[in-house]
Amino acid sequence: MKGKLGFGLMRLPSTDPTDPGKIDIEETCRMVDMFLDRGFDYFDTAWMYCNFKSEEAVKDVLTSRHERSGYTITTKLHSGFISTKEDRDKIFQAQLKKTGAGYFDYYWLHDVNSHSVDIYEKLDCWDWLRKKKEAGDVRHIGFSFHDGPGLLNQVLSEHPEVEYVQLQLNYMDWDSVGVRSRECYEVATRHGKPVIVMEPVRGGTLAALPDEAEKLLRSYAPEMSIPSWAIRFAASPENVCMVLSGMSNLSQMDDNTDYMQEFKPLNDEEKKLIGEVLAIMNKSRAIPCTSCAYCAPGCPMNINIPRYFSLYNAELQEAPGKGWTPQAEYYENLTKEFGKASECIGCGQCESICPQHLPIIENLKKVAERFE
């Protein structure tokens, strides 16, 4: 890996805004060339990215145009596309053919969570992954993760052979009770696993801040783009070795590679400004829950009210037209351990103890409608 910026190949420029699979190859070639020319080399793709066309684009824009020693490629095996042990190698061989990579520098089990972890265990994917490394088909192994710190600790304890963990980490999710980025980062760090960051700009959400927040950042550093604050925040923790940015045009590539060539972690004053930005964003939360969690212990249906409200608020703060968002997945993962929002029986115990006097029962209906 060179530098701390990786090129995430999930939101590539498209010739058709309604079809991410119609990748603008010429524009992507220009982006790849700029990325490499400015000293970066890490490319991240996956089986289903860009309507299943991202891996094919890797051959068109990278492997057929540049020496193999000049870059590194990561791709992944997703639990949603395998049902037998034979499927593991079918997909792996197809990925080698589609990318033209010859081998993969990094290979992950994709999106480990409370649902997928059972599939990976049942199909012996962890041992399969280790053998791929032993055979030289991949150089480094790890997994991407969308769940809580408890499961992450369990997986890393059971599979110390993995070398890296890819986590969702950004300043909006760092102390979120729904996503719990900071806690997951701390678990990975305790296990000695370097962290690769995904969703540093929340798929564009942290590039389009409320006017008051944007004005605050621009008054401090008018030359810095708004997304740069989010990427620098994600790259600042000591154990982060790479931050993936899903750049979708040459302008974004120019901006990101410019300030990340000589990366400087956020200083204390800049961290304080990020805190002020969060406070501004939280003023517009749909449900003004403070996550005190007084309501949760006595719930007869074991509904994790504050965490559901946190995910709901984050969902409504997403950039318009983004498409896939992670909140629904985090919600589904939580429902394996806790009751669903729709299972509320309206007993009112939670409302009687809420110090904010929130209409929790009605808000749970909104959560259920959004996520279920």
Short mmCIF file of C-alpha atoms in Angstrom, two decimals:
data_model
loop_
_atom_site.label_atom_id
_atom_site.label_comp_id
_atom_site.label_asym_id
_atom_site.label_seq_id
_atom_site.Cartn_x
_atom_site.Cartn_y
_atom_site.Cartn_z
CA MET A 1 0.00 0.00 0.00
CA LYS A 2 1.24 3.46 -0.91
CA GLY A 3 -0.27 6.38 0.93
CA LYS A 4 -3.46 6.30 2.97
CA LEU A 5 -5.93 6.83 0.11
CA GLY A 6 -7.55 3.92 -1.70
CA PHE A 7 -9.70 4.05 -4.84
CA GLY A 8 -13.04 2.42 -4.07
CA LEU A 9 -14.53 1.12 -7.33
CA MET A 10 -18.16 1.08 -6.21
CA ARG A 11 -19.36 4.48 -7.46
CA LEU A 12 -17.58 4.87 -10.79
CA PRO A 13 -18.59 7.45 -13.40
CA SER A 14 -21.45 6.19 -15.54
CA THR A 15 -22.69 7.07 -19.01
CA ASP A 16 -26.24 6.44 -17.75
CA PRO A 17 -27.24 7.87 -14.36
CA THR A 18 -29.92 5.18 -14.01
CA ASP A 19 -27.51 2.28 -14.56
CA PRO A 20 -24.23 2.14 -12.55
CA GLY A 21 -23.18 -0.82 -14.72
CA LYS A 22 -22.69 1.44 -17.74
CA ILE A 23 -19.29 2.62 -16.61
CA ASP A 24 -17.62 5.53 -18.38
CA ILE A 25 -14.38 3.74 -19.19
CA GLU A 26 -12.59 6.77 -20.66
CA GLU A 27 -13.26 8.91 -17.60
CA THR A 28 -12.31 6.06 -15.26
CA CYS A 29 -9.03 5.57 -17.16
CA ARG A 30 -8.16 9.22 -16.58
CA MET A 31 -8.96 8.81 -12.90
CA VAL A 32 -6.84 5.66 -12.59
CA ASP A 33 -3.90 7.33 -14.29
CA MET A 34 -4.07 10.38 -12.03
CA PHE A 35 -4.33 8.14 -8.96
CA LEU A 36 -1.22 6.18 -9.92
CA ASP A 37 0.73 9.23 -11.11
CA ARG A 38 0.25 10.87 -7.72
CA GLY A 39 1.76 7.94 -5.87
CA PHE A 40 -1.26 5.87 -4.78
CA ASP A 41 -1.79 2.22 -5.68
CA TYR A 42 -4.70 0.61 -3.78
CA PHE A 43 -7.85 -0.39 -5.71
CA ASP A 44 -10.90 -1.93 -4.04
CA THR A 45 -13.67 -3.75 -5.93
CA ALA A 46 -16.22 -6.49 -5.27
CA TRP A 47 -18.41 -9.01 -7.05
CA MET A 48 -21.60 -6.92 -7.13
CA TYR A 49 -20.22 -3.39 -7.40
CA CYS A 50 -21.56 -1.26 -10.27
CA ASN A 51 -24.28 -3.76 -11.09
CA PHE A 52 -21.68 -6.58 -11.27
CA LYS A 53 -19.51 -4.65 -13.77
CA SER A 54 -16.83 -3.16 -11.52
CA GLU A 55 -14.49 -6.17 -11.69
CA GLU A 56 -14.72 -6.21 -15.48
CA ALA A 57 -13.86 -2.51 -15.52
CA VAL A 58 -10.69 -3.30 -13.56
CA LYS A 59 -9.36 -5.12 -16.62
CA ASP A 60 -10.33 -2.27 -18.96
CA VAL A 61 -8.93 0.59 -16.88
CA LEU A 62 -6.08 -0.99 -14.90
CA THR A 63 -4.72 -4.49 -15.49
CA SER A 64 -4.61 -4.24 -19.29
CA ARG A 65 -2.94 -0.81 -19.15
CA HIS A 66 -0.43 -0.89 -16.29
CA GLU A 67 2.33 -3.19 -15.06
CA ARG A 68 1.04 -5.63 -12.43
CA SER A 69 3.74 -4.66 -9.94
CA GLY A 70 2.56 -1.06 -9.96
CA TYR A 71 -0.74 -1.48 -8.09
CA THR A 72 -2.62 -3.61 -5.55
CA ILE A 73 -6.14 -5.01 -5.93
CA THR A 74 -8.68 -6.09 -3.33
CA THR A 75 -11.88 -7.98 -4.08
CA LYS A 76 -14.26 -10.00 -1.93
CA LEU A 77 -16.42 -13.10 -1.51
CA HIS A 78 -20.00 -12.25 -0.50
CA SER A 79 -22.16 -14.68 1.48
CA GLY A 80 -25.23 -13.77 -0.56
CA PHE A 81 -23.86 -15.46 -3.68
CA ILE A 82 -22.67 -18.79 -2.30
CA SER A 83 -24.72 -21.78 -1.17
CA THR A 84 -22.15 -24.60 -1.55
CA LYS A 85 -18.44 -24.95 -1.00
CA GLU A 86 -18.00 -25.30 -4.75
CA ASP A 87 -19.44 -21.80 -5.21
CA ARG A 88 -16.46 -20.28 -3.43
CA ASP A 89 -14.01 -21.28 -6.15
CA LYS A 90 -16.46 -20.67 -8.99
CA ILE A 91 -16.71 -17.04 -7.95
CA PHE A 92 -12.99 -16.72 -7.22
CA GLN A 93 -12.01 -18.04 -10.65
CA ALA A 94 -14.59 -15.79 -12.29
CA GLN A 95 -13.12 -12.82 -10.44
CA LEU A 96 -9.61 -13.65 -11.65
CA LYS A 97 -10.91 -13.83 -15.22
CA LYS A 98 -12.99 -10.67 -15.01
CA THR A 99 -10.22 -8.55 -13.49
CA GLY A 100 -7.28 -10.08 -15.34
CA ALA A 101 -5.33 -9.63 -12.13
CA GLY A 102 -3.58 -13.01 -12.06
CA TYR A 103 -3.74 -12.97 -8.28
CA PHE A 104 -5.25 -10.69 -5.63
CA ASP A 105 -3.09 -8.68 -3.28
CA TYR A 106 -5.92 -8.58 -0.73
CA TYR A 107 -9.01 -10.76 -0.51
CA TRP A 108 -11.83 -10.32 2.01
CA LEU A 109 -14.89 -12.14 3.20
CA HIS A 110 -17.47 -9.48 2.40
CA ASP A 111 -19.80 -7.93 4.98
CA VAL A 112 -19.38 -10.17 8.00
CA ASN A 113 -22.38 -9.63 10.28
CA SER A 114 -24.68 -11.56 12.61
CA HIS A 115 -26.45 -13.16 9.64
CA SER A 116 -23.60 -13.82 7.19
CA VAL A 117 -21.18 -15.16 9.81
CA ASP A 118 -23.18 -18.39 10.01
CA ILE A 119 -22.89 -18.91 6.24
CA TYR A 120 -19.14 -18.31 6.29
CA GLU A 121 -18.75 -20.82 9.12
CA LYS A 122 -21.05 -23.42 7.52
CA LEU A 123 -19.17 -23.28 4.20
CA ASP A 124 -15.76 -23.25 5.90
CA CYS A 125 -14.84 -19.98 4.22
CA TRP A 126 -12.27 -18.95 6.81
CA ASP A 127 -10.13 -22.04 6.20
CA TRP A 128 -10.71 -21.71 2.45
CA LEU A 129 -9.44 -18.14 2.63
CA ARG A 130 -6.35 -19.21 4.58
CA LYS A 131 -5.56 -21.87 1.99
CA LYS A 132 -5.87 -19.31 -0.81
CA LYS A 133 -3.14 -17.35 0.89
CA GLU A 134 -0.96 -20.43 1.39
CA ALA A 135 -1.34 -21.28 -2.30
CA GLY A 136 -0.29 -17.77 -3.34
CA ASP A 137 -3.61 -16.94 -5.00
CA VAL A 138 -3.97 -14.04 -2.56
CA ARG A 139 -1.29 -12.19 -0.63
CA HIS A 140 -3.27 -10.93 2.36
CA ILE A 141 -6.61 -11.92 3.92
CA GLY A 142 -9.25 -10.17 5.99
CA PHE A 143 -12.91 -9.23 6.06
CA SER A 144 -15.21 -6.24 5.83
CA PHE A 145 -17.63 -5.75 8.69
CA HIS A 146 -21.05 -4.19 9.31
CA ASP A 147 -22.08 -5.02 12.88
CA GLY A 148 -21.28 -4.33 16.53
CA PRO A 149 -18.08 -4.57 18.60
CA GLY A 150 -19.20 -7.73 20.41
CA LEU A 151 -19.42 -9.80 17.24
CA LEU A 152 -16.21 -8.26 15.91
CA ASN A 153 -14.36 -9.31 19.05
CA GLN A 154 -15.78 -12.83 18.69
CA VAL A 155 -14.76 -13.17 15.04
CA LEU A 156 -11.23 -11.86 15.63
CA SER A 157 -10.82 -14.14 18.64
CA GLU A 158 -11.91 -17.18 16.63
CA HIS A 159 -9.93 -16.26 13.51
CA PRO A 160 -6.62 -14.65 14.50
CA GLU A 161 -5.22 -15.60 11.07
CA VAL A 162 -6.93 -12.64 9.37
CA GLU A 163 -4.62 -9.70 8.77
CA TYR A 164 -6.92 -6.72 8.20
CA VAL A 165 -10.40 -5.49 9.09
CA GLN A 166 -12.42 -3.16 6.88
CA LEU A 167 -14.80 -0.97 8.91
CA GLN A 168 -17.34 1.76 8.30
CA LEU A 169 -15.74 4.77 9.97
CA ASN A 170 -16.60 8.46 9.69
CA TYR A 171 -17.26 11.34 12.04
CA MET A 172 -21.02 10.85 11.87
CA ASP A 173 -20.78 7.20 12.95
CA TRP A 174 -17.78 7.45 15.29
CA ASP A 175 -19.88 7.72 18.46
CA SER A 176 -23.19 6.58 16.95
CA VAL A 177 -25.03 4.12 19.20
CA GLY A 178 -26.33 2.44 16.04
CA VAL A 179 -23.09 1.88 14.09
CA ARG A 180 -20.52 2.20 16.94
CA SER A 181 -17.52 2.89 14.70
CA ARG A 182 -15.19 3.96 17.49
CA GLU A 183 -15.87 0.82 19.54
CA CYS A 184 -15.29 -1.42 16.51
CA TYR A 185 -12.06 0.43 15.73
CA GLU A 186 -10.91 -0.11 19.31
CA VAL A 187 -11.67 -3.84 19.12
CA ALA A 188 -9.65 -4.21 15.93
CA THR A 189 -6.80 -2.26 17.47
CA ARG A 190 -6.75 -4.43 20.60
CA HIS A 191 -6.45 -7.48 18.36
CA GLY A 192 -3.57 -5.87 16.46
CA LYS A 193 -5.45 -5.74 13.13
CA PRO A 194 -4.88 -2.67 10.95
CA VAL A 195 -8.10 -0.98 9.86
CA ILE A 196 -9.12 -0.14 6.31
CA VAL A 197 -11.91 2.44 6.26
CA MET A 198 -15.01 2.34 4.08
CA GLU A 199 -17.74 5.00 3.88
CA PRO A 200 -15.55 7.88 5.16
CA VAL A 201 -17.86 10.43 3.51
CA ARG A 202 -21.01 8.36 4.08
CA GLY A 203 -21.58 7.95 0.33
CA GLY A 204 -21.66 11.73 -0.16
CA THR A 205 -23.69 12.62 2.93
CA LEU A 206 -20.69 14.35 4.56
CA ALA A 207 -19.92 16.21 1.34
CA ALA A 208 -23.23 18.09 1.48
CA LEU A 209 -23.51 19.57 4.96
CA PRO A 210 -26.09 22.04 6.28
CA ASP A 211 -25.20 25.61 5.28
CA GLU A 212 -24.28 26.56 8.84
CA ALA A 213 -21.85 23.64 9.15
CA GLU A 214 -20.28 24.25 5.75
CA LYS A 215 -19.76 27.93 6.56
CA LEU A 216 -17.99 26.94 9.80
CA LEU A 217 -15.48 24.72 8.00
CA ARG A 218 -14.88 27.13 5.14
CA SER A 219 -14.22 30.01 7.52
CA TYR A 220 -11.41 27.97 9.10
CA ALA A 221 -9.86 26.59 5.89
CA PRO A 222 -11.42 28.07 2.73
CA GLU A 223 -9.01 26.17 0.50
CA MET A 224 -10.12 22.75 1.78
CA SER A 225 -13.09 20.93 0.27
CA ILE A 226 -15.90 19.77 2.53
CA PRO A 227 -15.26 16.04 1.78
CA SER A 228 -11.59 16.49 2.73
CA TRP A 229 -12.59 17.01 6.37
CA ALA A 230 -14.37 13.65 6.43
CA ILE A 231 -11.55 11.74 4.76
CA ARG A 232 -8.90 13.31 6.97
CA PHE A 233 -10.98 12.46 10.05
CA ALA A 234 -11.18 8.83 8.95
CA ALA A 235 -7.45 8.68 8.16
CA SER A 236 -6.33 10.29 11.43
CA PRO A 237 -6.64 7.36 13.91
CA GLU A 238 -3.25 5.73 14.35
CA ASN A 239 -4.36 2.20 13.46
CA VAL A 240 -6.04 3.21 10.17
CA CYS A 241 -3.80 2.16 7.31
CA MET A 242 -6.08 2.99 4.36
CA VAL A 243 -9.17 5.08 3.64
CA LEU A 244 -11.29 4.09 0.64
CA SER A 245 -12.96 6.86 -1.31
CA GLY A 246 -15.62 5.98 -3.87
CA MET A 247 -14.69 8.71 -6.32
CA SER A 248 -17.04 9.12 -9.25
CA ASN A 249 -15.42 11.83 -11.38
CA LEU A 250 -12.02 13.32 -12.17
CA SER A 251 -12.66 16.40 -10.04
CA GLN A 252 -13.13 14.28 -6.92
CA MET A 253 -9.98 12.33 -7.77
CA ASP A 254 -8.01 15.55 -8.22
CA ASP A 255 -9.20 16.92 -4.88
CA ASN A 256 -8.63 13.76 -2.84
CA THR A 257 -5.20 12.91 -4.24
CA ASP A 258 -4.08 16.53 -3.83
CA TYR A 259 -4.50 16.84 -0.07
CA MET A 260 -3.78 13.17 0.67
CA GLN A 261 -0.35 13.23 -1.03
CA GLU A 262 1.04 14.86 2.09
CA PHE A 263 -1.56 13.70 4.57
CA LYS A 264 -1.82 15.61 7.83
CA PRO A 265 -3.99 14.21 10.66
CA LEU A 266 -6.58 16.51 12.16
CA ASN A 267 -5.22 18.74 14.91
CA ASP A 268 -7.08 19.46 18.16
CA GLU A 269 -8.68 22.63 16.81
CA GLU A 270 -9.94 20.81 13.71
CA LYS A 271 -11.34 17.98 15.83
CA LYS A 272 -13.23 20.57 17.86
CA LEU A 273 -14.69 22.00 14.66
CA ILE A 274 -15.86 18.54 13.61
CA GLY A 275 -17.64 18.31 16.96
CA GLU A 276 -19.38 21.60 16.25
CA VAL A 277 -20.41 20.35 12.80
CA LEU A 278 -21.94 17.26 14.39
CA ALA A 279 -23.84 19.41 16.86
CA ILE A 280 -25.30 21.41 13.97
CA MET A 281 -26.28 18.24 12.12
CA ASN A 282 -27.86 16.74 15.22
CA LYS A 283 -30.07 19.78 15.72
CA SER A 284 -32.07 18.59 12.72
CA ARG A 285 -32.47 14.98 13.91
CA ALA A 286 -35.93 13.60 13.25
CA ILE A 287 -36.06 11.97 16.72
CA PRO A 288 -34.23 14.02 19.41
CA CYS A 289 -33.18 10.95 21.39
CA THR A 290 -30.14 11.44 23.64
CA SER A 291 -29.40 7.69 23.89
CA CYS A 292 -29.63 7.68 27.67
CA ALA A 293 -31.14 4.18 27.29
CA TYR A 294 -33.44 4.48 30.31
CA CYS A 295 -36.23 3.07 28.12
CA ALA A 296 -34.58 -0.13 26.92
CA PRO A 297 -34.02 -2.37 30.00
CA GLY A 298 -37.69 -2.62 30.94
CA CYS A 299 -39.08 -3.15 27.45
CA PRO A 300 -41.12 -6.41 27.51
CA MET A 301 -40.32 -6.98 23.82
CA ASN A 302 -36.58 -6.33 24.28
CA ILE A 303 -36.59 -3.53 21.67
CA ASN A 304 -33.34 -1.59 21.50
CA ILE A 305 -35.07 1.78 21.23
CA PRO A 306 -32.08 4.19 21.30
CA ARG A 307 -30.07 2.25 18.74
CA TYR A 308 -33.04 2.02 16.38
CA PHE A 309 -33.66 5.75 16.73
CA SER A 310 -29.98 6.45 16.01
CA LEU A 311 -30.16 4.44 12.79
CA TYR A 312 -33.41 6.13 11.78
CA ASN A 313 -31.93 9.59 12.31
CA ALA A 314 -28.85 8.66 10.30
CA GLU A 315 -31.00 7.28 7.50
CA LEU A 316 -32.90 10.55 7.17
CA GLN A 317 -29.64 12.52 7.09
CA GLU A 318 -28.33 10.64 4.04
CA ALA A 319 -27.69 12.55 0.84
CA PRO A 320 -30.73 12.51 -1.50
CA GLY A 321 -30.61 9.90 -4.26
CA LYS A 322 -27.73 7.97 -2.72
CA GLY A 323 -29.29 4.55 -3.26
CA TRP A 324 -27.95 1.86 -0.91
CA THR A 325 -27.41 2.95 2.67
CA PRO A 326 -26.01 0.83 5.53
CA GLN A 327 -28.61 1.64 8.17
CA ALA A 328 -31.14 -1.00 7.07
CA GLU A 329 -28.44 -3.66 7.32
CA TYR A 330 -27.43 -2.57 10.81
CA TYR A 331 -31.10 -2.62 11.78
CA GLU A 332 -31.56 -6.15 10.44
CA ASN A 333 -28.46 -7.30 12.30
CA LEU A 334 -29.78 -5.87 15.57
CA THR A 335 -33.12 -7.66 15.17
CA LYS A 336 -31.34 -10.97 15.53
CA GLU A 337 -30.63 -10.05 19.14
CA PHE A 338 -33.43 -7.58 19.91
CA GLY A 339 -37.14 -7.27 19.16
CA LYS A 340 -38.20 -5.47 15.99
CA ALA A 341 -39.68 -2.00 16.16
CA SER A 342 -42.93 -3.41 14.78
CA GLU A 343 -43.20 -5.75 17.78
CA CYS A 344 -43.90 -2.85 20.14
CA ILE A 345 -47.09 -3.64 22.11
CA GLY A 346 -47.70 -0.02 23.11
CA CYS A 347 -47.46 -0.63 26.86
CA GLY A 348 -46.02 2.84 27.44
CA GLN A 349 -43.34 1.80 29.95
CA CYS A 350 -40.68 3.47 27.83
CA GLU A 351 -42.57 6.75 27.52
CA SER A 352 -43.18 6.95 31.26
CA ILE A 353 -39.44 6.90 31.97
CA CYS A 354 -38.09 8.91 29.00
CA PRO A 355 -36.50 12.14 30.34
CA GLN A 356 -37.06 13.80 26.95
CA HIS A 357 -40.78 12.86 26.99
CA LEU A 358 -40.56 11.48 23.46
CA PRO A 359 -43.55 9.81 21.75
CA ILE A 360 -41.58 6.57 21.55
CA ILE A 361 -44.47 4.36 20.47
CA GLU A 362 -45.24 6.53 17.43
CA ASN A 363 -41.55 6.86 16.59
CA LEU A 364 -41.11 3.08 16.64
CA LYS A 365 -43.86 2.88 14.03
CA LYS A 366 -41.82 5.22 11.84
CA VAL A 367 -38.72 3.07 12.33
CA ALA A 368 -40.65 -0.07 11.38
CA GLU A 369 -42.10 1.58 8.30
CA ARG A 370 -38.65 2.72 7.19
CA PHE A 371 -36.65 -0.45 7.83
CA GLU A 372 -39.13 -3.30 7.73
#
